[in-house]
PDB file of C-alpha atoms in Angstrom:
ATOM      1  CA  MET A  88      11.505  -3.563  -7.091  1.00  0.00           C
ATOM      2  CA  ARG A  89      10.642  -2.607  -3.505  1.00  0.00           C
ATOM      3  CA  ILE A  90       6.876  -2.275  -3.164  1.00  0.00           C
ATOM      4  CA  ALA A  91       5.341  -0.484  -0.187  1.00  0.00           C
ATOM      5  CA  VAL A  92       1.869  -1.822   0.566  1.00  0.00           C
ATOM      6  CA  PHE A  93      -0.618   0.031   2.731  1.00  0.00           C
ATOM      7  CA  CYS A  94      -3.726  -1.960   3.695  1.00  0.00           C
ATOM      8  CA  SER A  95      -6.114  -3.117   6.392  1.00  0.00           C
ATOM      9  CA  ALA A  96      -5.022  -5.039   9.473  1.00  0.00           C
ATOM     10  CA  ASN A  97      -8.576  -6.309  10.022  1.00  0.00           C
ATOM     11  CA  ASP A  98      -9.565  -9.924   9.499  1.00  0.00           C
ATOM     12  CA  ALA A  99     -13.323  -9.367   9.013  1.00  0.00           C
ATOM     13  CA  LEU A 100     -13.136  -8.385   5.347  1.00  0.00           C
ATOM     14  CA  ASP A 101     -14.524  -9.760   2.108  1.00  0.00           C
ATOM     15  CA  PRO A 102     -12.801 -13.152   1.602  1.00  0.00           C
ATOM     16  CA  ASP A 103     -12.124 -12.188  -2.024  1.00  0.00           C
ATOM     17  CA  PHE A 104      -9.845  -9.397  -0.769  1.00  0.00           C
ATOM     18  CA  PHE A 105      -7.658 -12.045   0.875  1.00  0.00           C
ATOM     19  CA  THR A 106      -7.614 -14.169  -2.286  1.00  0.00           C
ATOM     20  CA  MET A 107      -6.614 -11.166  -4.407  1.00  0.00           C
ATOM     21  CA  THR A 108      -4.028 -10.019  -1.847  1.00  0.00           C
ATOM     22  CA  ARG A 109      -2.489 -13.500  -1.697  1.00  0.00           C
ATOM     23  CA  ALA A 110      -2.189 -13.533  -5.518  1.00  0.00           C
ATOM     24  CA  LEU A 111      -0.462 -10.143  -5.406  1.00  0.00           C
ATOM     25  CA  GLY A 112       1.931 -11.328  -2.684  1.00  0.00           C
ATOM     26  CA  GLU A 113       2.768 -14.445  -4.686  1.00  0.00           C
ATOM     27  CA  TRP A 114       3.517 -12.261  -7.733  1.00  0.00           C
ATOM     28  CA  ILE A 115       5.794 -10.056  -5.621  1.00  0.00           C
ATOM     29  CA  GLY A 116       7.636 -13.052  -4.166  1.00  0.00           C
ATOM     30  CA  ARG A 117       7.969 -15.064  -7.394  1.00  0.00           C
ATOM     31  CA  GLY A 118       9.253 -11.962  -9.169  1.00  0.00           C
ATOM     32  CA  GLY A 119      12.046 -11.552  -6.617  1.00  0.00           C
ATOM     33  CA  HIS A 120      10.596  -8.243  -5.430  1.00  0.00           C
ATOM     34  CA  THR A 121      10.584  -6.899  -1.878  1.00  0.00           C
ATOM     35  CA  LEU A 122       7.515  -6.081   0.183  1.00  0.00           C
ATOM     36  CA  VAL A 123       7.753  -3.062   2.485  1.00  0.00           C
ATOM     37  CA  TYR A 124       4.809  -2.968   4.871  1.00  0.00           C
ATOM     38  CA  GLY A 125       3.709  -2.087   8.397  1.00  0.00           C
ATOM     39  CA  GLY A 126       4.762  -5.353  10.054  1.00  0.00           C
ATOM     40  CA  CYS A 127       1.392  -6.407  11.491  1.00  0.00           C
ATOM     41  CA  ASP A 128       0.278 -10.034  11.791  1.00  0.00           C
ATOM     42  CA  MET A 129      -3.415  -9.416  11.074  1.00  0.00           C
ATOM     43  CA  GLY A 130      -5.717  -8.870   8.116  1.00  0.00           C
ATOM     44  CA  LEU A 131      -4.498  -8.095   4.633  1.00  0.00           C
ATOM     45  CA  MET A 132      -1.159  -7.030   6.106  1.00  0.00           C
ATOM     46  CA  GLU A 133      -0.378 -10.559   7.298  1.00  0.00           C
ATOM     47  CA  CYS A 134      -1.892 -12.077   4.142  1.00  0.00           C
ATOM     48  CA  VAL A 135       0.427 -10.201   1.786  1.00  0.00           C
ATOM     49  CA  ALA A 136       3.471 -10.775   4.015  1.00  0.00           C
ATOM     50  CA  GLN A 137       2.833 -14.533   4.203  1.00  0.00           C
ATOM     51  CA  ALA A 138       2.342 -14.796   0.448  1.00  0.00           C
ATOM     52  CA  VAL A 139       5.536 -12.864  -0.336  1.00  0.00           C
ATOM     53  CA  HIS A 140       7.526 -14.823   2.245  1.00  0.00           C
ATOM     54  CA  GLU A 141       6.236 -18.214   1.065  1.00  0.00           C
ATOM     55  CA  SER A 142       6.922 -17.282  -2.571  1.00  0.00           C
ATOM     56  CA  GLY A 143      10.565 -16.405  -1.989  1.00  0.00           C
ATOM     57  CA  GLY A 144      10.424 -12.617  -1.792  1.00  0.00           C
ATOM     58  CA  GLN A 145      11.921 -10.446   0.912  1.00  0.00           C
ATOM     59  CA  VAL A 146       9.644  -8.869   3.537  1.00  0.00           C
ATOM     60  CA  ILE A 147      10.610  -5.628   5.256  1.00  0.00           C
ATOM     61  CA  GLY A 148       8.417  -4.743   8.231  1.00  0.00           C
ATOM     62  CA  VAL A 149       8.391  -1.166   9.503  1.00  0.00           C
ATOM     63  CA  ILE A 150       7.048  -1.610  13.005  1.00  0.00           C
ATOM     64  CA  PRO A 151       5.821   1.071  15.393  1.00  0.00           C
ATOM     65  CA  ALA A 152       6.735   0.457  19.037  1.00  0.00           C
ATOM     66  CA  ARG A 153       3.088   0.169  20.125  1.00  0.00           C
ATOM     67  CA  LEU A 154       2.467  -2.591  17.591  1.00  0.00           C
ATOM     68  CA  GLU A 155       5.504  -4.496  18.793  1.00  0.00           C
ATOM     69  CA  GLN A 156       4.534  -4.021  22.444  1.00  0.00           C
ATOM     70  CA  GLY A 157       1.055  -5.335  21.638  1.00  0.00           C
ATOM     71  CA  GLY A 158       2.533  -8.551  20.275  1.00  0.00           C
ATOM     72  CA  HIS A 159       1.130  -8.149  16.774  1.00  0.00           C
ATOM     73  CA  THR A 160       4.237  -8.357  14.622  1.00  0.00           C
ATOM     74  CA  SER A 161       4.419 -10.900  11.840  1.00  0.00           C
ATOM     75  CA  ASP A 162       6.732 -13.894  11.856  1.00  0.00           C
ATOM     76  CA  CYS A 163       7.172 -13.467   8.073  1.00  0.00           C
ATOM     77  CA  ILE A 164       9.457 -10.441   8.352  1.00  0.00           C
ATOM     78  CA  ASP A 165      13.026 -10.760   7.060  1.00  0.00           C
ATOM     79  CA  VAL A 166      14.138  -7.222   7.944  1.00  0.00           C
ATOM     80  CA  ARG A 167      12.666  -5.356  10.929  1.00  0.00           C
ATOM     81  CA  ILE A 168      12.805  -1.594  11.080  1.00  0.00           C
ATOM     82  CA  LEU A 169      11.546  -0.226  14.379  1.00  0.00           C
ATOM     83  CA  CYS A 170      10.031   3.235  14.763  1.00  0.00           C
ATOM     84  CA  GLU A 171       8.021   5.211  17.281  1.00  0.00           C
ATOM     85  CA  THR A 172       5.074   6.749  15.435  1.00  0.00           C
ATOM     86  CA  LEU A 173       2.787   6.097  12.496  1.00  0.00           C
ATOM     87  CA  GLY A 174       4.174   9.222  10.822  1.00  0.00           C
ATOM     88  CA  GLU A 175       7.683   7.857  11.150  1.00  0.00           C
ATOM     89  CA  ARG A 176       6.498   4.499   9.779  1.00  0.00           C
ATOM     90  CA  LYS A 177       5.066   6.177   6.664  1.00  0.00           C
ATOM     91  CA  GLN A 178       8.308   8.051   6.056  1.00  0.00           C
ATOM     92  CA  LEU A 179      10.444   4.939   6.506  1.00  0.00           C
ATOM     93  CA  MET A 180       8.200   2.863   4.244  1.00  0.00           C
ATOM     94  CA  LEU A 181       8.396   5.552   1.573  1.00  0.00           C
ATOM     95  CA  ALA A 182      12.174   5.811   1.917  1.00  0.00           C
ATOM     96  CA  HIS A 183      12.609   2.044   1.528  1.00  0.00           C
ATOM     97  CA  SER A 184      10.312   1.630  -1.484  1.00  0.00           C
ATOM     98  CA  ASP A 185      10.316   2.274  -5.208  1.00  0.00           C
ATOM     99  CA  VAL A 186       6.549   2.192  -5.672  1.00  0.00           C
ATOM    100  CA  VAL A 187       3.566   2.560  -3.335  1.00  0.00           C
ATOM    101  CA  LEU A 188       0.432   0.432  -3.455  1.00  0.00           C
ATOM    102  CA  ALA A 189      -2.791   0.738  -1.453  1.00  0.00           C
ATOM    103  CA  LEU A 190      -5.170  -2.187  -0.962  1.00  0.00           C
ATOM    104  CA  PRO A 191      -8.507  -1.991   0.862  1.00  0.00           C
ATOM    105  CA  GLY A 192      -8.082  -0.287   4.196  1.00  0.00           C
ATOM    106  CA  GLY A 193      -9.525   2.247   6.580  1.00  0.00           C
ATOM    107  CA  ILE A 194      -8.499   5.573   8.075  1.00  0.00           C
ATOM    108  CA  GLY A 195      -4.819   4.621   8.288  1.00  0.00           C
ATOM    109  CA  THR A 196      -4.701   3.613   4.633  1.00  0.00           C
ATOM    110  CA  LEU A 197      -6.476   6.812   3.585  1.00  0.00           C
ATOM    111  CA  ASP A 198      -3.950   8.805   5.605  1.00  0.00           C
ATOM    112  CA  GLU A 199      -1.109   6.969   3.883  1.00  0.00           C
ATOM    113  CA  ILE A 200      -2.546   7.489   0.384  1.00  0.00           C
ATOM    114  CA  PHE A 201      -3.020  11.199   0.931  1.00  0.00           C
ATOM    115  CA  THR A 202       0.316  11.743   2.687  1.00  0.00           C
ATOM    116  CA  VAL A 203       2.231  10.145  -0.186  1.00  0.00           C
ATOM    117  CA  ALA A 204       0.220  12.104  -2.776  1.00  0.00           C
ATOM    118  CA  ALA A 205       0.497  15.436  -0.953  1.00  0.00           C
ATOM    119  CA  GLU A 206       4.236  15.077  -0.400  1.00  0.00           C
ATOM    120  CA  GLY A 207       4.695  14.214  -4.064  1.00  0.00           C
ATOM    121  CA  THR A 208       2.777  17.342  -5.035  1.00  0.00           C
ATOM    122  CA  LEU A 209       5.281  19.371  -3.008  1.00  0.00           C
ATOM    123  CA  SER A 210       8.237  17.564  -4.673  1.00  0.00           C
ATOM    124  CA  TYR A 211       9.431  15.687  -1.595  1.00  0.00           C
ATOM    125  CA  HIS A 212       9.537  12.619  -3.869  1.00  0.00           C
ATOM    126  CA  ASP A 213       8.285  11.551  -7.300  1.00  0.00           C
ATOM    127  CA  LYS A 214       6.313   8.451  -6.285  1.00  0.00           C
ATOM    128  CA  ARG A 215       2.652   7.942  -6.952  1.00  0.00           C
ATOM    129  CA  VAL A 216       0.204   5.684  -5.160  1.00  0.00           C
ATOM    130  CA  ILE A 217      -1.392   2.866  -7.116  1.00  0.00           C
ATOM    131  CA  VAL A 218      -4.762   2.144  -5.515  1.00  0.00           C
ATOM    132  CA  TYR A 219      -5.904  -1.429  -6.134  1.00  0.00           C
ATOM    133  CA  ASN A 220      -9.670  -1.009  -6.396  1.00  0.00           C
ATOM    134  CA  MET A 221     -10.627  -4.587  -5.511  1.00  0.00           C
ATOM    135  CA  LYS A 222     -14.284  -5.259  -6.314  1.00  0.00           C
ATOM    136  CA  GLY A 223     -14.976  -1.514  -6.408  1.00  0.00           C
ATOM    137  CA  PHE A 224     -13.833  -0.962  -2.806  1.00  0.00           C
ATOM    138  CA  TRP A 225     -12.326   2.437  -3.660  1.00  0.00           C
ATOM    139  CA  ASP A 226     -15.051   3.617  -6.106  1.00  0.00           C
ATOM    140  CA  GLY A 227     -16.224   6.280  -3.641  1.00  0.00           C
ATOM    141  CA  LEU A 228     -12.701   7.647  -3.237  1.00  0.00           C
ATOM    142  CA  GLU A 229     -12.153   7.780  -6.984  1.00  0.00           C
ATOM    143  CA  SER A 230     -15.497   9.549  -7.459  1.00  0.00           C
ATOM    144  CA  MET A 231     -14.670  12.046  -4.702  1.00  0.00           C
ATOM    145  CA  LEU A 232     -11.266  12.836  -6.218  1.00  0.00           C
ATOM    146  CA  ASP A 233     -12.826  13.253  -9.673  1.00  0.00           C
ATOM    147  CA  GLY A 234     -15.339  15.681  -8.133  1.00  0.00           C
ATOM    148  CA  LEU A 235     -12.623  17.671  -6.392  1.00  0.00           C
ATOM    149  CA  GLN A 236     -10.708  17.808  -9.671  1.00  0.00           C
ATOM    150  CA  LEU A 237     -13.796  19.118 -11.515  1.00  0.00           C
ATOM    151  CA  GLN A 238     -14.379  21.763  -8.841  1.00  0.00           C
ATOM    152  CA  GLY A 239     -10.857  23.059  -9.319  1.00  0.00           C
ATOM    153  CA  VAL A 240      -9.690  22.655  -5.733  1.00  0.00           C
ATOM    154  CA  MET A 241      -6.672  20.565  -6.702  1.00  0.00           C
ATOM    155  CA  ARG A 242      -3.643  21.958  -8.424  1.00  0.00           C
ATOM    156  CA  GLY A 243      -2.829  19.865 -11.473  1.00  0.00           C
ATOM    157  CA  ASP A 244      -4.184  16.436 -12.324  1.00  0.00           C
ATOM    158  CA  TYR A 245      -4.417  14.165  -9.286  1.00  0.00           C
ATOM    159  CA  HIS A 246      -3.906  11.118 -11.548  1.00  0.00           C
ATOM    160  CA  ARG A 247      -0.189  11.957 -11.619  1.00  0.00           C
ATOM    161  CA  ARG A 248      -0.087  11.147  -7.872  1.00  0.00           C
ATOM    162  CA  ILE A 249      -2.924   8.627  -7.409  1.00  0.00           C
ATOM    163  CA  THR A 250      -3.721   5.976 -10.013  1.00  0.00           C
ATOM    164  CA  PHE A 251      -6.524   3.444  -9.695  1.00  0.00           C
ATOM    165  CA  ALA A 252      -6.100  -0.147 -10.876  1.00  0.00           C
ATOM    166  CA  HIS A 253      -9.467  -1.819 -11.376  1.00  0.00           C
ATOM    167  CA  ASP A 254      -8.269  -5.400 -11.877  1.00  0.00           C
ATOM    168  CA  ALA A 255      -5.186  -7.561 -11.384  1.00  0.00           C
ATOM    169  CA  ASP A 256      -3.960  -7.192 -14.975  1.00  0.00           C
ATOM    170  CA  GLU A 257      -4.067  -3.399 -14.782  1.00  0.00           C
ATOM    171  CA  LEU A 258      -2.364  -3.482 -11.379  1.00  0.00           C
ATOM    172  CA  LEU A 259       0.502  -5.659 -12.584  1.00  0.00           C
ATOM    173  CA  ARG A 260       0.936  -3.496 -15.692  1.00  0.00           C
ATOM    174  CA  LEU A 261       1.163  -0.352 -13.535  1.00  0.00           C
ATOM    175  CA  LEU A 262       3.649  -2.011 -11.187  1.00  0.00           C
ATOM    176  CA  VAL A 263       5.863  -3.140 -14.052  1.00  0.00           C
ATOM    177  CA  GLU A 264       5.766   0.380 -15.566  1.00  0.00           C
ATOM    178  CA  SER A 265       6.769   2.014 -12.255  1.00  0.00           C
TER     179      SER A 265
END
């Protein structure tokens, strides 16, 4: 399975997020799966790449030119795919993955979650985003989406495109089912 992971590139996060991300990366690597991610050497991005790499999995980094020019590409990457823009990176990550996973992150991760979901709604692909809600990080997003659903502003049930995993067991079950 090729798993695209969208997440934060910041280091100043809850230490538990790193512990949980490392466990996920080890599961990916030990299972012989492939990580597809943004290629950065910081934050949760580097954490998951290191864990996959050290556990024997393959790491595909989709790297925007500005990131590479800034010297922030990971040494854990087995396959480098270079691109120009963040939009192109999203499309390449989606094209090279079977399932999409979002860990804690900021504006970029939100953009990625919603792009994948919106494109799926328009039948560009049939992938959903599994949002790993570590320690309730994404509770506000889940509540907002539930509210939008109740107000009738979304066509269909958003859960077909965005699924929340509230613990590691639920996450691994959803990944195996994908």
